[in-house]
Structure formats: structure tokens, C-alpha cells
Amino acid sequence: MAIEASNETGGHRRIRLGMVGGGQGAFIGAVHRIAARIDDQFELVAGALASDSFRSKASAKDLGIADDRAYGSFEEMAKAEAARSDGIEAVSIVTPNHMHSPVAKAFLEAGIHVICDKPLTTTVAEAEELVALVRKTGRVFVVTHNYTGYPMVRQARAMVANGDLGEIRLVQAEYPQDWLTERLETSGQKQAAWRTDPARSGAGGCIGDIGTHAYNLACFVTGLELDELLAQLSTFVEGRLLDDDVQILLRWKGGAKGMLWASQVAVGNENGLTLRVYGSKGGLEWTQENPNQLWFAPHGRPKQLLTRGGAGALVEAGRVTRTPSGHPEGYLEGFATIYAEAARAIRAAETGRKQDLAVIFPTIEDGLAGVKFIDAAVRSSASNGAWVRIT
């Protein structure tokens, strides 16, 4: 159980956290709040929790945020918190995609560290602007690709880096769901409504929502950089404005090949994120619905089942493991690992210490890579599946 928990009376003071978005009726905001507290590293003290001022302040009251720190807008919040001696040190951005860029920019310019949901922005130009601003301000910027926080994903990454698979040849990632099989966005369901709206989601639907997770996972585990792709983005539900199924061929720098499939209309699938990596010496397979297990197939030897906290677990997995083997850890703990790593990075930045190399989280550069991936896929599909280079 390597993740340390610290609080006001023992160890580190909690980092003062603000939140933009995530108010009443939101899904992901609650997930972030739980994740931020699992390791007792953050305390939520301020928020602009909805675009409507009344709903924002009502949401803040529900969460026990003081009235004078319940803001009607993110602009007001950034300005006011930056001026306080006890102002927030980090902000969590859990809005629809189109608001990520303006909110992140406001808080970076106010000198506040940022933890932002994915995708980073809706355009490459916005993403590149944020990268430049992060470099200028020196603030910590974390993108919450939460699946990179799972212990057995860290195990897979370490095994690839250690050469256990040899030269990587094939990378297959898939993420099937079925929750948008019908036109749910017309029913008043908030999550479906904004995710299928180009004005709020950006140019990609399924590709931006879950395709980016599959892509980020493949990059994180293998360490490979994508060279070019060929994409077919489909919209199967009549009247829907964005893609709900994605099929992509991948060419990685160095010669590896791959495929990525993401779908939100694959009936019978709930949250089937899966990664398979094959090299010259062996293969790995991990699936999010059984996150505490990792299959390793060394060439010419019996296939092995590695488990979180079990025999064969590496130190990279152990440092983000909280409970003994056989006690399942999953989605919330994976998210919490990203927040715990963010806390370590923020404390290092605030004290001028060099960041521990073991601390790993998706960075602003990873966020930019995800936006470039979406952009290339949309352009490829619009060109009848032409090969498009990642630029």
C-alpha cells in the first residue's frame, strides 16, 4: 500500500482546490471530487460549478463551500481566488470540452495550477496556445486520462520499458460502449446532449470522448509516438451530429503498426477499454473491466496472469497500489492516482524541489497529442479514409 495519505494534522497540509463545472446533475464532477479526497491530498474550498450563477451557488451550498467562495463565473473565481492569501492553489476543470481552453487560460494567468479533464481543447490551435502558456507560467498542468493511474497499466508500461516484450510490433486498442445506441441526446439526458453537440464537444464525438482514452493508453504503455493514421468515423444513429463509431489504422514511428476501435453503439458493451501490445519476445493484454489483472504471454512459454499486488508485481505498480491483492481497485482509485501524482508535482513546484522521476501523470503535451489525434482522424475520415500524418 504505497500511496501515502496526509492531512492537516499529520504530514502535508491539504492543497486548496477549486472546481469549475461539476455542479448539480453533472457526472464527472463528483468523480473528480471523490478522487481528490481518496488520498486526503486536496480540500475543495471554492467553485464556479455551473454556467448559470444561481445553479452554481446552489451546487456550492450542496457541497459545503462557503458562500463567499461560491462564484457565478470562472472569471470572477480566478480573479478573486488569486487575490486571497488563502486562495486556491489548483483548479479542477470538469466542464464540457469547449470551455476547457478559456477556463484553463484564466487560471494559468492567475498563477494557479490546473487539473483538466480530456480532451484538452476542441482545436489544435487552442491546445498549442495552452502549451505555450504552461511553459511561460511554469504551472503544473495535469490532464485526467485516469486509466494511466491503474496499477496494472503502470505494470504494463514498466514491462515494455524493461524490454520484456522485445521490439514492439503491434498495438491494438479498443473502447466499445453501447449507451448511445439510441438518440439519447433528445431525451434531456445532459451527458448525451453536450457530448453529441459540435458546439460543445468539438469536431469529434466518440473519437473525442473515448477514442482519446484508448489512444492515450496505447501511447502511455508503449512509449511509441504516432506517425500517421487512416480513419473512418461513422454516425449510425440518424439525426446525430457527431460520430458514434470510430475505426482507425495506425502507423507508429519506428515501424510498429496498430488498430484502434471505439464505439458508443456497440450493443452489449458497457465500458470495454482494452489494450493489446505484441512484441518480438511476448505480448500483453489488459482490459478495464478486469483492471486488477494483466495477461503476459512470453514467446514459447505458458501465458501468465499477473495480478495487482500479487506475485510478479513490479515496484511501478506497487507505488500506486492502495489495498492488498484480492481486494479490487478500479475506476475511482485510478482517478485518485492522477490526483495523488498531481499533488506531488504541485508540492514540488511550490517548494522549488525537483520532481521525483517516479511521479507520472498525463501532461499538457499529452493533452496536445490527444487533440492532434482527434484532428487527424477527423481530417482523414473527411478525405474518404486517406492517410494523414500527425503534425
Coordinates of C-alpha atoms in Angstrom, one line a residue:
M1 CA 0.0 0.0 0.0
A2 CA 2.4 2.6 -1.3
I3 CA 0.1 5.7 -1.8
E4 CA 0.5 7.8 1.3
A5 CA -2.4 9.7 2.9
S6 CA -1.6 13.0 4.6
N7 CA -3.8 15.6 6.3
E8 CA -3.8 18.8 8.3
T9 CA -2.5 17.1 11.5
G10 CA -0.2 14.5 10.1
G11 CA 2.2 15.2 7.2
H12 CA 1.3 17.6 4.4
R13 CA -1.3 20.3 4.5
R14 CA -4.1 19.6 2.1
I15 CA -3.8 21.5 -1.2
R16 CA -6.6 24.1 -1.6
L17 CA -8.7 23.1 -4.6
G18 CA -11.3 24.9 -6.7
M19 CA -13.6 23.4 -9.3
V20 CA -15.1 24.8 -12.4
G21 CA -18.1 22.8 -13.7
G22 CA -19.4 19.7 -12.0
G23 CA -22.5 21.1 -10.4
Q24 CA -25.9 19.6 -9.9
G25 CA -26.7 16.9 -12.4
A26 CA -23.1 16.5 -13.6
F27 CA -21.4 13.1 -13.6
I28 CA -17.7 13.6 -13.8
G29 CA -17.5 16.4 -11.2
A30 CA -18.5 14.0 -8.5
V31 CA -15.9 11.5 -9.7
H32 CA -13.2 14.2 -9.5
R33 CA -14.2 15.3 -6.0
I34 CA -14.1 11.7 -4.7
A35 CA -10.8 11.1 -6.4
A36 CA -9.3 14.2 -5.0
R37 CA -10.1 13.1 -1.4
I38 CA -9.3 9.4 -1.5
D39 CA -5.6 10.0 -0.6
D40 CA -6.5 13.1 1.5
Q41 CA -4.3 15.4 -0.5
F42 CA -6.9 18.1 -1.5
E43 CA -9.6 20.1 0.1
L44 CA -12.3 21.7 -2.1
V45 CA -12.8 25.3 -0.9
A46 CA -14.2 27.2 -3.9
G47 CA -16.1 26.7 -7.1
A48 CA -17.9 28.1 -10.1
L49 CA -19.9 24.9 -10.6
A50 CA -22.3 25.8 -13.4
S51 CA -22.7 28.3 -16.2
D52 CA -25.8 29.6 -14.5
S53 CA -25.0 31.7 -11.5
F54 CA -28.0 30.6 -9.4
R55 CA -27.3 26.9 -10.1
S56 CA -23.6 27.4 -9.4
K57 CA -24.2 28.8 -6.0
A58 CA -26.8 26.2 -5.2
S59 CA -24.4 23.5 -6.1
A60 CA -21.7 25.0 -3.9
K61 CA -24.1 25.1 -1.0
D62 CA -24.8 21.4 -1.5
L63 CA -21.1 20.7 -1.2
G64 CA -20.5 22.9 1.8
I65 CA -18.5 25.6 0.0
A66 CA -18.6 28.9 1.9
D67 CA -20.9 31.5 0.3
D68 CA -18.1 34.0 -0.3
R69 CA -16.3 31.3 -2.4
A70 CA -19.3 30.2 -4.4
Y71 CA -18.8 32.1 -7.7
G72 CA -21.2 32.9 -10.5
S73 CA -18.4 32.7 -13.2
F74 CA -15.0 31.2 -13.6
E75 CA -13.6 34.7 -14.5
E76 CA -14.8 36.0 -11.1
M77 CA -13.4 33.0 -9.4
A78 CA -9.9 33.2 -10.9
K79 CA -9.6 36.9 -10.1
A80 CA -10.9 36.6 -6.5
E81 CA -9.0 33.5 -5.6
A82 CA -5.7 34.8 -6.9
A83 CA -6.1 37.9 -4.6
R84 CA -6.8 35.9 -1.4
S85 CA -4.0 34.9 0.9
D86 CA -5.8 31.6 1.4
G87 CA -6.8 31.3 -2.3
I88 CA -6.9 28.0 -4.2
E89 CA -3.6 26.5 -5.3
A90 CA -5.1 24.3 -8.0
V91 CA -8.3 24.2 -10.0
S92 CA -10.1 21.2 -11.4
I93 CA -11.8 21.8 -14.8
V94 CA -14.7 19.4 -15.4
T95 CA -16.8 21.4 -17.9
P96 CA -17.9 20.4 -21.4
N97 CA -14.9 20.4 -23.8
H98 CA -15.5 23.8 -25.4
M99 CA -14.9 25.5 -22.0
H100 CA -11.5 23.8 -21.2
S101 CA -9.4 26.4 -23.0
P102 CA -10.8 29.7 -21.7
V103 CA -11.0 28.3 -18.2
A104 CA -7.5 26.9 -18.1
K105 CA -6.1 30.1 -19.6
A106 CA -7.8 32.3 -16.9
F107 CA -6.4 30.2 -14.1
L108 CA -2.9 29.8 -15.5
E109 CA -2.7 33.6 -16.0
A110 CA -3.8 33.9 -12.3
G111 CA -0.8 31.7 -11.3
I112 CA -2.9 28.7 -10.4
H113 CA -2.1 25.0 -11.2
V114 CA -4.6 23.2 -13.4
I115 CA -6.1 19.7 -13.4
C116 CA -8.2 19.4 -16.6
D117 CA -10.5 16.8 -18.0
K118 CA -9.8 15.5 -21.5
P119 CA -9.7 16.3 -24.4
L120 CA -7.5 19.3 -23.6
T121 CA -9.3 21.6 -26.1
T122 CA -11.5 21.5 -29.1
T123 CA -8.9 22.7 -31.6
V124 CA -5.1 22.2 -32.1
A125 CA -4.6 26.0 -32.1
E126 CA -6.1 26.3 -28.6
A127 CA -4.1 23.4 -27.4
E128 CA -0.9 24.8 -28.7
E129 CA -1.7 28.2 -27.0
L130 CA -2.2 26.4 -23.7
V131 CA 1.1 24.6 -24.1
A132 CA 2.9 27.9 -24.6
L133 CA 1.2 29.4 -21.6
V134 CA 2.1 26.5 -19.3
R135 CA 5.7 26.8 -20.3
K136 CA 5.6 30.6 -19.7
T137 CA 3.9 30.4 -16.3
G138 CA 5.7 27.3 -15.0
R139 CA 2.4 26.0 -13.5
V140 CA 1.7 22.3 -13.2
F141 CA -0.9 21.1 -15.8
V142 CA -2.5 17.7 -15.4
V143 CA -4.8 16.1 -17.9
T144 CA -7.0 13.4 -16.3
H145 CA -6.6 10.4 -18.5
N146 CA -7.5 8.4 -15.5
Y147 CA -6.7 4.9 -16.9
T148 CA -3.0 5.7 -16.7
G149 CA -3.4 5.6 -13.0
Y150 CA -4.3 1.9 -12.8
P151 CA -1.5 -0.2 -11.1
M152 CA -1.6 -2.9 -13.8
V153 CA -1.3 -0.2 -16.6
R154 CA 1.8 1.0 -14.8
Q155 CA 3.0 -2.6 -14.7
A156 CA 2.4 -2.9 -18.4
R157 CA 4.3 0.3 -19.1
A158 CA 7.3 -0.8 -17.0
M159 CA 7.4 -4.2 -18.7
V160 CA 7.5 -2.6 -22.1
A161 CA 10.2 -0.2 -20.9
N162 CA 12.2 -3.1 -19.4
G163 CA 12.2 -4.9 -22.7
D164 CA 10.1 -7.9 -21.6
L165 CA 8.2 -7.7 -24.9
G166 CA 11.2 -7.1 -27.1
E167 CA 10.7 -4.8 -30.1
I168 CA 7.1 -3.6 -30.3
R169 CA 5.4 -4.7 -33.5
L170 CA 1.6 -4.4 -33.0
V171 CA -0.6 -2.2 -30.8
Q172 CA -4.4 -2.7 -30.7
A173 CA -6.7 -0.5 -28.6
E174 CA -10.4 -0.7 -28.4
Y175 CA -13.1 1.0 -26.3
P176 CA -16.7 -0.2 -27.1
Q177 CA -19.8 1.1 -25.3
D178 CA -23.4 1.0 -26.1
W179 CA -25.0 3.9 -24.2
L180 CA -25.7 6.0 -27.3
T181 CA -27.2 3.2 -29.4
E182 CA -30.4 5.3 -29.5
R183 CA -30.7 9.0 -29.8
L184 CA -30.4 9.7 -26.1
E185 CA -29.4 13.3 -26.6
T186 CA -33.1 14.2 -27.5
S187 CA -34.3 12.8 -24.1
G188 CA -33.0 15.6 -22.0
Q189 CA -30.0 13.5 -20.8
K190 CA -27.3 16.1 -20.1
Q191 CA -24.3 13.9 -20.7
A192 CA -25.5 12.7 -24.1
A193 CA -26.7 16.2 -25.1
W194 CA -23.3 18.0 -24.8
R195 CA -21.2 15.1 -26.0
T196 CA -23.1 14.9 -29.3
D197 CA -23.2 18.7 -29.8
P198 CA -20.3 20.0 -32.0
A199 CA -20.6 23.4 -30.4
R200 CA -19.7 21.9 -27.0
S201 CA -17.8 18.7 -27.8
G202 CA -15.8 19.9 -30.8
A203 CA -15.3 18.2 -34.2
G204 CA -15.2 14.7 -32.7
G205 CA -17.9 12.8 -30.8
C206 CA -17.0 9.3 -29.9
I207 CA -13.4 9.9 -31.1
G208 CA -13.0 12.8 -28.6
D209 CA -15.0 11.2 -25.7
I210 CA -13.5 7.7 -25.5
G211 CA -11.2 7.3 -28.6
T212 CA -8.8 9.7 -27.0
H213 CA -8.7 7.4 -23.9
A214 CA -7.8 4.4 -26.0
Y215 CA -5.1 6.4 -27.9
N216 CA -3.6 7.8 -24.7
L217 CA -3.5 4.4 -23.1
A218 CA -1.6 2.9 -26.1
C219 CA 0.9 5.8 -26.1
F220 CA 1.4 5.6 -22.3
V221 CA 2.0 1.9 -22.2
T222 CA 4.2 1.5 -25.3
G223 CA 6.0 4.9 -25.2
L224 CA 5.5 5.0 -29.0
E225 CA 4.8 8.1 -31.0
L226 CA 2.2 8.0 -33.8
D227 CA 3.4 8.9 -37.3
E228 CA 0.1 8.7 -39.3
L229 CA -3.3 7.3 -39.3
L230 CA -6.2 6.3 -41.6
A231 CA -9.6 6.8 -40.0
Q232 CA -13.3 6.0 -40.7
L233 CA -15.6 8.0 -38.4
S234 CA -19.2 6.8 -38.7
T235 CA -22.5 8.2 -37.4
F236 CA -25.0 5.3 -37.3
V237 CA -27.8 7.0 -35.3
E238 CA -30.0 9.0 -37.7
G239 CA -30.0 12.7 -36.8
R240 CA -26.9 12.6 -34.7
L241 CA -24.4 15.4 -35.5
L242 CA -21.1 13.7 -34.5
D243 CA -19.5 10.3 -34.9
D244 CA -20.6 7.4 -32.7
D245 CA -18.2 4.8 -34.1
V246 CA -14.5 5.0 -34.9
Q247 CA -12.2 2.6 -36.8
I248 CA -8.6 3.6 -37.3
L249 CA -5.4 2.1 -38.7
L250 CA -2.2 3.3 -37.0
R251 CA 1.4 3.6 -38.2
W252 CA 3.8 4.3 -35.3
K253 CA 7.2 5.9 -35.6
G254 CA 9.8 3.1 -35.7
G255 CA 7.7 0.7 -37.7
A256 CA 5.1 -0.7 -35.4
K257 CA 1.5 -1.0 -36.7
G258 CA -1.8 -0.8 -34.9
M259 CA -5.6 -0.5 -34.9
L260 CA -8.0 1.5 -32.8
W261 CA -11.7 0.9 -32.5
A262 CA -14.0 3.0 -30.3
S263 CA -17.8 2.8 -30.4
Q264 CA -20.8 4.1 -28.4
V265 CA -23.3 2.0 -30.4
A266 CA -21.7 -1.5 -29.8
V267 CA -24.7 -3.2 -28.2
G268 CA -23.8 -5.4 -25.3
N269 CA -20.7 -3.5 -24.3
E270 CA -20.5 -1.3 -21.2
N271 CA -17.0 0.0 -20.8
G272 CA -14.8 -2.3 -22.6
L273 CA -11.5 -0.4 -22.9
T274 CA -8.8 -3.0 -23.8
L275 CA -5.2 -2.8 -24.9
R276 CA -3.1 -5.4 -26.5
V277 CA 0.6 -5.0 -27.2
Y278 CA 2.7 -7.5 -29.1
G279 CA 6.5 -7.5 -29.5
S280 CA 9.2 -9.8 -30.7
K281 CA 9.5 -11.5 -27.4
G282 CA 6.0 -11.5 -25.9
G283 CA 2.6 -9.9 -25.6
L284 CA 0.4 -8.1 -23.0
E285 CA -3.4 -7.7 -22.7
W286 CA -5.2 -5.5 -20.2
T287 CA -8.9 -4.7 -20.0
Q288 CA -10.5 -2.0 -17.9
E289 CA -13.4 -4.2 -16.8
N290 CA -10.9 -6.5 -15.1
P291 CA -8.4 -3.9 -14.1
N292 CA -6.5 -5.9 -11.5
Q293 CA -5.3 -8.5 -14.0
L294 CA -2.7 -8.3 -16.7
W295 CA -2.0 -11.2 -19.1
F296 CA 1.6 -11.7 -20.2
A297 CA 2.4 -14.1 -22.9
P298 CA 6.2 -14.7 -23.2
H299 CA 7.0 -16.3 -26.6
G300 CA 7.3 -20.1 -26.4
R301 CA 6.2 -20.2 -22.7
P302 CA 2.8 -20.6 -21.0
K303 CA 0.7 -17.5 -20.7
Q304 CA 0.9 -15.8 -17.3
L305 CA -1.8 -14.0 -15.3
L306 CA -0.3 -11.2 -13.3
T307 CA -2.4 -9.6 -10.6
R308 CA -2.3 -6.3 -8.8
G309 CA -0.4 -6.8 -5.6
G310 CA 0.4 -10.4 -6.5
A311 CA 3.5 -12.3 -7.3
G312 CA 5.4 -10.6 -10.1
A313 CA 4.0 -7.2 -9.5
L314 CA 6.7 -4.5 -10.1
V315 CA 7.5 -1.5 -8.0
E316 CA 5.9 0.8 -10.6
A317 CA 2.6 -0.9 -9.9
G318 CA 3.2 -1.2 -6.2
R319 CA 3.7 2.5 -5.6
V320 CA 0.1 3.3 -6.8
T321 CA -1.5 0.3 -5.1
R322 CA -3.6 1.0 -2.0
T323 CA -5.1 -2.3 -0.9
P324 CA -3.8 -5.9 -0.6
S325 CA -4.1 -8.3 -3.5
G326 CA -7.6 -9.7 -4.0
H327 CA -9.3 -6.5 -2.8
P328 CA -10.4 -4.9 -6.1
E329 CA -9.3 -1.4 -7.1
G330 CA -10.7 0.3 -10.1
Y331 CA -12.1 3.5 -11.7
L332 CA -12.2 5.8 -8.7
E333 CA -8.7 4.7 -7.5
G334 CA -7.3 5.1 -10.9
F335 CA -8.6 8.7 -10.9
A336 CA -7.3 9.2 -7.4
T337 CA -3.8 8.1 -8.5
I338 CA -3.8 11.0 -11.0
Y339 CA -4.8 13.4 -8.2
A340 CA -2.1 12.0 -5.9
E341 CA 0.6 12.4 -8.6
A342 CA -0.7 15.9 -9.2
A343 CA -0.4 16.7 -5.5
R344 CA 3.2 15.5 -5.5
A345 CA 4.0 17.6 -8.6
I346 CA 2.3 20.7 -7.2
R347 CA 4.2 20.4 -3.9
A348 CA 7.5 20.0 -5.7
A349 CA 6.7 23.1 -7.8
E350 CA 5.7 25.2 -4.8
T351 CA 8.8 24.3 -2.8
G352 CA 11.2 24.6 -5.7
R353 CA 12.2 20.9 -5.4
K354 CA 13.0 18.8 -8.5
Q355 CA 10.1 16.5 -9.3
D356 CA 10.6 12.8 -8.5
L357 CA 11.0 10.9 -11.7
A358 CA 8.7 8.2 -10.4
V359 CA 5.8 10.7 -10.4
I360 CA 3.9 10.2 -13.7
F361 CA 0.8 11.9 -15.0
P362 CA -0.6 13.0 -18.4
T363 CA 0.9 16.3 -19.1
I364 CA -0.1 19.3 -21.2
E365 CA 2.0 17.8 -24.1
D366 CA -0.1 14.6 -23.8
G367 CA -3.2 16.7 -24.0
L368 CA -1.9 18.3 -27.2
A369 CA -1.2 14.9 -28.6
G370 CA -4.7 13.9 -28.0
V371 CA -6.2 16.9 -29.7
K372 CA -3.8 16.4 -32.7
F373 CA -5.1 12.8 -32.8
I374 CA -8.7 13.9 -33.0
D375 CA -7.9 16.5 -35.6
A376 CA -6.0 14.0 -37.8
A377 CA -8.8 11.4 -37.5
V378 CA -11.5 13.9 -38.5
R379 CA -9.4 15.1 -41.5
S380 CA -8.7 11.5 -42.6
S381 CA -12.3 10.5 -42.4
A382 CA -13.4 13.6 -44.3
S383 CA -10.9 12.6 -47.0
N384 CA -12.6 9.2 -47.5
G385 CA -10.0 7.4 -45.3
A386 CA -6.8 9.0 -46.6
W387 CA -3.6 8.5 -44.6
V388 CA -2.9 11.6 -42.6
R389 CA 0.3 12.5 -40.8
I390 CA 0.2 13.7 -37.2
T391 CA 1.6 17.2 -37.3

